[in-house]
CSV table of C-alpha atoms in Angstrom, one decimal:
chain,number,residue,atom,x,y,z
O,1,MET,CA,-21.2,-66.4,-48.0
O,2,LYS,CA,-19.6,-63.5,-49.7
O,3,GLY,CA,-22.2,-61.2,-48.3
O,4,ARG,CA,-21.7,-62.6,-44.9
O,5,LYS,CA,-17.9,-62.1,-45.1
O,6,LYS,CA,-18.3,-58.5,-46.1
O,7,GLY,CA,-20.8,-58.0,-43.3
O,8,HIS,CA,-18.5,-59.5,-40.7
O,9,SER,CA,-15.0,-58.5,-41.9
O,10,LEU,CA,-15.4,-54.8,-43.0
O,11,PRO,CA,-16.6,-53.2,-39.8
O,12,SER,CA,-14.0,-54.6,-37.4
O,13,PRO,CA,-10.8,-53.1,-39.0
O,14,PHE,CA,-12.4,-49.6,-39.5
O,15,THR,CA,-13.8,-49.5,-35.9
O,16,LEU,CA,-10.4,-50.6,-34.6
O,17,LEU,CA,-8.6,-47.9,-36.6
O,18,PHE,CA,-11.1,-45.2,-35.5
O,19,LEU,CA,-10.7,-46.2,-31.9
O,20,CYS,CA,-6.9,-46.1,-32.1
O,21,ILE,CA,-6.8,-42.7,-33.8
O,22,ALA,CA,-9.4,-41.2,-31.4
O,23,GLY,CA,-7.5,-42.6,-28.4
O,24,TYR,CA,-4.2,-41.2,-29.7
O,25,ALA,CA,-5.7,-37.8,-30.3
O,26,THR,CA,-7.3,-37.6,-26.9
O,27,ALA,CA,-4.0,-38.7,-25.3
O,28,GLU,CA,-2.2,-35.8,-27.1
O,29,LEU,CA,-4.8,-33.3,-26.0
O,30,ASP,CA,-4.6,-34.5,-22.4
O,31,GLY,CA,-0.8,-34.2,-22.5
O,32,SER,CA,-0.8,-30.7,-24.0
O,33,GLU,CA,-3.4,-29.6,-21.4
O,34,GLU,CA,-1.2,-30.9,-18.6
O,35,GLU,CA,1.8,-29.1,-20.0
O,36,GLU,CA,-0.1,-25.9,-20.2
O,37,HIS,CA,-1.2,-26.2,-16.6
O,38,VAL,CA,2.3,-26.8,-15.5
O,39,VAL,CA,3.7,-23.8,-17.4
O,40,GLY,CA,0.9,-21.6,-16.2
O,41,ALA,CA,1.4,-22.6,-12.6
O,42,ALA,CA,5.1,-21.7,-12.8
O,43,LEU,CA,4.3,-18.1,-13.8
O,44,PRO,CA,3.4,-15.5,-11.0
O,45,PRO,CA,0.0,-13.8,-11.3
O,46,LEU,CA,0.0,-10.9,-13.7
O,47,LYS,CA,-0.6,-7.5,-12.1
O,48,LEU,CA,-0.8,-4.5,-14.3
O,49,VAL,CA,-0.2,-0.8,-13.6
O,50,HIS,CA,-3.1,0.3,-15.8
O,51,SER,CA,-6.2,-1.7,-16.9
O,52,PHE,CA,-5.8,-0.6,-20.6
O,53,CYS,CA,-2.6,-2.7,-20.7
O,54,ALA,CA,-4.9,-5.8,-20.9
O,55,MET,CA,-6.6,-4.7,-24.1
O,56,LYS,CA,-5.7,-6.5,-27.3
O,57,ALA,CA,-3.8,-4.8,-30.1
O,58,ASP,CA,-6.3,-2.7,-32.2
O,59,ASP,CA,-5.1,-1.4,-35.6
O,60,GLY,CA,-8.3,0.7,-36.0
O,61,PRO,CA,-10.5,1.1,-39.1
O,62,CYS,CA,-8.1,3.3,-41.1
O,63,LYS,CA,-5.7,1.9,-43.7
O,64,ALA,CA,-2.4,3.6,-42.9
O,65,ILE,CA,0.6,1.6,-41.7
O,66,HIS,CA,2.3,3.0,-38.5
O,67,ILE,CA,4.6,0.9,-36.4
O,68,ARG,CA,3.3,1.0,-32.8
O,69,TYR,CA,3.8,-1.0,-29.7
O,70,PHE,CA,1.3,-2.7,-27.3
O,71,PHE,CA,1.5,-4.8,-24.2
O,72,ASN,CA,0.7,-8.5,-24.8
O,73,ILE,CA,-0.7,-10.0,-21.6
O,74,LYS,CA,0.1,-13.6,-22.9
O,75,SER,CA,3.8,-13.0,-23.5
O,76,ARG,CA,3.9,-10.3,-20.8
O,77,LYS,CA,6.1,-8.2,-23.1
O,78,CYS,CA,5.7,-5.1,-25.2
O,79,GLU,CA,5.4,-6.1,-28.9
O,80,GLU,CA,5.2,-4.4,-32.2
O,81,PHE,CA,2.1,-4.1,-34.4
O,82,GLU,CA,0.8,-2.1,-37.4
O,83,TYR,CA,-1.6,0.7,-36.5
O,84,GLY,CA,-4.1,2.0,-39.1
O,85,GLY,CA,-3.8,5.6,-38.0
O,86,CYS,CA,-7.2,6.3,-36.3
O,87,HIS,CA,-9.3,5.1,-33.4
O,88,GLY,CA,-8.1,1.9,-31.7
O,89,ASN,CA,-7.6,1.8,-27.9
O,90,GLU,CA,-5.2,3.1,-25.3
O,91,ASN,CA,-2.9,0.1,-25.5
O,92,ASN,CA,-1.0,1.9,-28.3
O,93,PHE,CA,2.4,3.5,-27.8
O,94,LEU,CA,4.8,5.3,-30.1
O,95,THR,CA,7.9,3.8,-28.6
O,96,LEU,CA,8.9,0.6,-26.9
O,97,GLU,CA,10.2,2.5,-23.9
O,98,GLU,CA,6.8,4.2,-23.4
O,99,CYS,CA,5.0,0.9,-23.5
O,100,GLN,CA,7.4,-0.6,-20.9
O,101,GLU,CA,7.1,2.4,-18.7
O,102,LYS,CA,3.3,2.3,-18.7
O,103,CYS,CA,2.6,-1.5,-18.6
O,104,VAL,CA,5.6,-3.5,-17.5
O,105,VAL,CA,5.9,-3.8,-13.7
O,106,LEU,CA,9.6,-3.8,-12.6
O,107,PRO,CA,9.6,-4.0,-8.8
O,108,LEU,CA,13.4,-3.3,-8.6
O,109,HIS,CA,13.5,0.3,-7.4
O,110,ILE,CA,12.7,1.0,-3.8
O,111,LYS,CA,11.8,4.5,-2.6
O,112,ARG,CA,12.4,5.3,1.1
O,113,GLY,CA,12.0,1.7,2.2
O,114,LYS,CA,8.6,1.3,0.5
O,115,PRO,CA,8.0,-1.0,-2.5
O,116,ASP,CA,7.6,0.8,-5.8
O,117,PHE,CA,4.0,-0.3,-6.3
O,118,CYS,CA,3.0,1.8,-3.2
O,119,PHE,CA,3.3,4.9,-5.4
O,120,HIS,CA,0.9,3.5,-8.1
O,121,ALA,CA,-2.6,5.1,-8.4
O,122,GLN,CA,-5.6,3.0,-7.3
O,123,GLU,CA,-6.8,0.8,-10.1
O,124,PRO,CA,-10.2,-0.9,-9.9
O,125,GLY,CA,-9.6,-3.2,-12.9
O,126,VAL,CA,-11.8,-4.0,-15.8
O,127,CYS,CA,-14.3,-6.4,-14.2
O,128,ARG,CA,-17.6,-5.5,-12.7
O,129,GLY,CA,-17.3,-6.8,-9.1
O,130,TYR,CA,-17.7,-4.7,-6.0
O,131,PHE,CA,-15.1,-5.7,-3.4
O,132,THR,CA,-13.7,-3.4,-0.7
O,133,ARG,CA,-9.9,-3.2,-0.9
O,134,TYR,CA,-7.3,-0.8,0.4
O,135,PHE,CA,-4.5,1.2,-1.4
O,136,TYR,CA,-1.8,3.5,-0.4
O,137,ASN,CA,-2.5,7.1,-1.4
O,138,LYS,CA,0.8,8.8,-2.1
O,139,GLU,CA,-0.8,12.3,-1.9
O,140,THR,CA,-2.5,11.9,1.5
O,141,LYS,CA,0.2,9.4,2.7
O,142,LEU,CA,-2.5,7.2,4.1
O,143,CYS,CA,-4.1,3.8,3.3
O,144,GLU,CA,-7.6,4.3,2.0
O,145,ALA,CA,-10.5,2.1,0.9
O,146,PHE,CA,-11.6,1.7,-2.7
O,147,LYS,CA,-13.9,-0.6,-4.7
O,148,TYR,CA,-12.1,-3.3,-6.7
O,149,GLY,CA,-13.7,-4.9,-9.7
O,150,GLY,CA,-12.2,-8.4,-9.1
O,151,CYS,CA,-9.6,-8.8,-11.8
O,152,LEU,CA,-6.4,-7.2,-13.1
O,153,GLY,CA,-5.6,-3.8,-11.5
O,154,ASN,CA,-2.1,-3.3,-9.9
O,155,GLN,CA,-0.2,-4.4,-6.8
O,156,ASN,CA,-1.3,-1.4,-4.8
O,157,ASN,CA,-4.3,-3.5,-3.7
O,158,PHE,CA,-4.6,-5.0,-0.2
O,159,ARG,CA,-7.3,-7.1,1.4
O,160,SER,CA,-7.0,-5.4,4.8
O,161,LEU,CA,-6.1,-2.0,6.1
O,162,GLU,CA,-3.5,-3.5,8.4
O,163,GLU,CA,-1.7,-5.2,5.5
O,164,CYS,CA,-1.6,-1.9,3.6
O,165,GLN,CA,-0.3,0.0,6.5
O,166,ALA,CA,2.4,-2.6,7.3
O,167,THR,CA,3.6,-2.6,3.7
O,168,CYS,CA,3.4,1.1,2.6
O,169,GLN,CA,2.4,3.4,5.4
O,170,ASP,CA,4.8,2.7,8.4
O,171,ASN,CA,7.8,4.4,6.9
O,172,CYS,CA,5.8,7.4,5.9
O,173,GLU,CA,4.5,7.8,9.4
O,174,LEU,CA,8.0,8.0,10.8
O,175,MET,CA,8.9,10.7,8.3
O,176,ASN,CA,5.8,12.7,9.3
O,177,SER,CA,6.6,12.4,13.0
O,178,SER,CA,10.1,13.8,12.5
O,179,SER,CA,9.0,16.8,10.4
O,180,PRO,CA,7.0,18.6,13.2
O,181,ALA,CA,10.0,18.4,15.5
O,182,GLU,CA,12.1,20.3,13.1
O,183,GLU,CA,9.4,23.0,12.7
O,184,HIS,CA,8.9,23.7,16.4
O,185,PRO,CA,12.4,25.2,17.2
O,186,ASN,CA,12.2,27.5,14.2
O,187,SER,CA,8.8,28.8,15.3
O,188,VAL,CA,10.2,29.7,18.7
O,189,ASN,CA,13.4,31.4,17.5
O,190,SER,CA,11.9,33.6,14.8
O,191,SER,CA,8.6,35.2,14.1
O,192,SER,CA,8.5,34.6,10.3
O,193,PRO,CA,8.2,30.8,10.6
O,194,ALA,CA,5.2,31.3,12.8
O,195,LYS,CA,3.3,32.0,9.6
O,196,GLU,CA,4.0,28.5,8.3
O,197,PRO,CA,1.3,26.7,10.4
O,198,SER,CA,-1.3,29.0,8.8
O,199,GLN,CA,0.0,28.1,5.4
O,200,SER,CA,0.3,24.3,6.1
O,201,PRO,CA,-3.4,23.7,6.0
O,202,GLY,CA,-3.5,25.3,2.5
O,203,ILE,CA,-0.8,22.9,1.4
O,204,PHE,CA,-2.6,19.8,2.6
O,205,GLU,CA,-6.0,20.8,1.3
O,206,PRO,CA,-5.6,19.5,-2.3
O,207,PRO,CA,-5.1,15.8,-1.1
O,208,SER,CA,-8.4,16.1,0.9
O,209,ILE,CA,-10.3,15.9,-2.4
O,210,PRO,CA,-11.9,12.4,-3.2
O,211,SER,CA,-9.4,9.8,-4.3
O,212,LEU,CA,-11.3,9.3,-7.5
O,213,CYS,CA,-10.2,12.7,-8.7
O,214,MET,CA,-6.6,11.5,-8.6
O,215,THR,CA,-7.2,8.5,-10.9
O,216,PRO,CA,-6.0,8.9,-14.5
O,217,MET,CA,-8.4,9.4,-17.4
O,218,ASP,CA,-9.8,6.1,-18.7
O,219,ARG,CA,-11.9,5.9,-21.9
O,220,GLY,CA,-13.2,2.4,-21.1
O,221,LEU,CA,-13.6,-0.7,-23.3
O,222,CYS,CA,-16.4,0.0,-25.7
O,223,ARG,CA,-16.4,1.9,-29.1
O,224,ALA,CA,-18.8,4.7,-28.5
O,225,LYS,CA,-17.9,8.4,-28.4
O,226,GLU,CA,-19.5,10.4,-25.6
O,227,LEU,CA,-18.2,13.8,-24.4
O,228,ARG,CA,-17.3,13.5,-20.8
O,229,PHE,CA,-15.0,15.4,-18.4
O,230,PHE,CA,-12.2,14.2,-16.0
O,231,TYR,CA,-10.2,16.0,-13.3
O,232,ASP,CA,-6.5,16.3,-14.3
O,233,TYR,CA,-4.8,16.3,-10.8
O,234,SER,CA,-1.5,17.4,-12.3
O,235,THR,CA,-2.9,20.6,-13.7
O,236,GLY,CA,-5.9,21.1,-11.3
O,237,LYS,CA,-8.4,21.5,-14.2
O,238,CYS,CA,-11.4,19.6,-15.5
O,239,ARG,CA,-10.7,18.5,-19.1
O,240,PRO,CA,-12.9,16.9,-21.8
O,241,PHE,CA,-12.3,13.5,-23.2
O,242,SER,CA,-14.1,10.9,-25.4
O,243,TYR,CA,-15.7,8.1,-23.3
O,244,SER,CA,-16.3,4.8,-25.0
O,245,GLY,CA,-19.6,4.1,-23.2
O,246,CYS,CA,-18.6,1.3,-20.8
O,247,GLY,CA,-15.9,0.5,-18.3
O,248,GLY,CA,-13.5,3.2,-17.2
O,249,ASN,CA,-13.3,4.6,-13.7
O,250,GLU,CA,-15.1,7.0,-11.4
O,251,ASN,CA,-13.2,10.1,-12.7
O,252,ASN,CA,-15.9,10.5,-15.3
O,253,PHE,CA,-18.4,13.4,-15.2
O,254,ILE,CA,-21.2,14.4,-17.6
O,255,SER,CA,-20.5,18.1,-17.3
O,256,ARG,CA,-17.6,20.4,-16.4
O,257,LYS,CA,-19.6,21.9,-13.5
O,258,SER,CA,-20.1,18.5,-11.8
O,259,CYS,CA,-16.4,17.8,-12.2
O,260,LEU,CA,-15.5,21.1,-10.6
O,261,ARG,CA,-18.1,20.7,-7.8
O,262,ILE,CA,-16.6,17.3,-6.7
O,263,CYS,CA,-12.9,17.7,-7.4
O,264,LYS,CA,-12.1,21.4,-7.6
O,265,LYS,CA,-12.6,22.4,-4.0
O,266,GLY,CA,-12.0,26.0,-2.9
O,267,PHE,CA,-12.5,27.7,-6.2
O,268,ASN,CA,-15.3,29.8,-4.6
O,269,LYS,CA,-13.0,31.1,-1.9
O,270,LYS,CA,-11.3,33.5,-4.3
O,271,LYS,CA,-14.5,35.5,-4.6
O,272,GLY,CA,-14.7,36.0,-0.9
O,273,GLU,CA,-11.1,37.2,-0.8
O,274,ARG,CA,-11.8,39.8,-3.4
O,275,ARG,CA,-14.7,41.1,-1.5
O,276,LEU,CA,-12.5,41.6,1.6
O,277,ILE,CA,-10.0,43.6,-0.4
O,278,LYS,CA,-12.8,45.9,-1.7
O,279,ILE,CA,-14.0,46.6,1.9
O,280,LYS,CA,-10.5,47.5,3.1
O,281,LYS,CA,-10.1,50.0,0.3
O,282,LYS,CA,-13.3,51.8,1.2
O,283,ARG,CA,-12.3,52.0,4.8
O,284,LYS,CA,-9.0,53.7,3.9
O,285,LYS,CA,-10.7,56.4,1.8
O,286,GLN,CA,-12.9,57.6,4.7
O,287,PRO,CA,-10.1,58.8,7.1
O,288,VAL,CA,-8.3,60.6,4.3
O,289,LYS,CA,-11.4,62.8,3.6
O,290,ALA,CA,-11.7,63.6,7.4
O,291,LEU,CA,-8.0,64.7,7.6
O,292,GLY,CA,-8.5,67.0,4.6
O,293,VAL,CA,-11.4,68.8,6.3
O,294,GLU,CA,-9.5,69.3,9.5
O,295,ILE,CA,-6.3,70.7,7.8
O,296,ILE,CA,-8.1,73.4,5.8
O,297,PRO,CA,-9.4,75.5,8.9
O,298,GLU,CA,-5.9,75.4,10.4
O,299,ILE,CA,-4.4,77.0,7.3
O,300,THR,CA,-7.0,79.8,7.1
O,301,GLN,CA,-6.4,80.8,10.8
O,302,LEU,CA,-2.7,81.4,10.0
């Protein structure tokens, strides 16, 4: 009888306790998941200015202690961390202000009726998708197509050309239409402004380079060190940088020559101009010799 009592009495309390504890734990998990979904739904989608702002804080392999700042995509704020002194990633800033300027989107300032994000560079994001999107190019003042990776990026990203033009390009077109009207009366009244139309194509030639040459340098997401070159649009030069081996953007060339061939248009024109100058100098020397020969017999006759 004792064996039967143990066999019948012991399992029932333990099983009941186990079921109660398991049910309470699952109820807590379900409640926390529901709360997380509610909080997440209240927040607007995060859109970054640069893809490296989505990288985690990386202190690097060195052992120094430097106070730096990184952008935390979870808190959506720039936070402090300890940097080891070497390597790491681009989500690493000396000051809090620099971090906020690079990564925090503040759509408060409006320039000439257009949203502030219209002046951001195109950003394909960190994912590997291949979607056609449109962005406003502040250099050409036109909406252009680019390939979007599918995640992150910035707000200068539109699904259709019409949406991009309605948001960013309309005000710019009005400004461009008013500028030629101001140039025409000047060209009629004076001869010097007539040279401006010949100079204007030279002014607008740089934006005709591919849009990839205007994107900022991006090392990528991996840890390799490969020598690559990118076109620095602000200086007009191809500069070397250390590529991590994956990710990044299209402003990435294996050699300086390939960078110059694609992005630095017109650097061969200078050679042609120099040849024209040499030809003009040779033509000027020939009539001088002829005049010298004609003047000598006139002096001898006198």
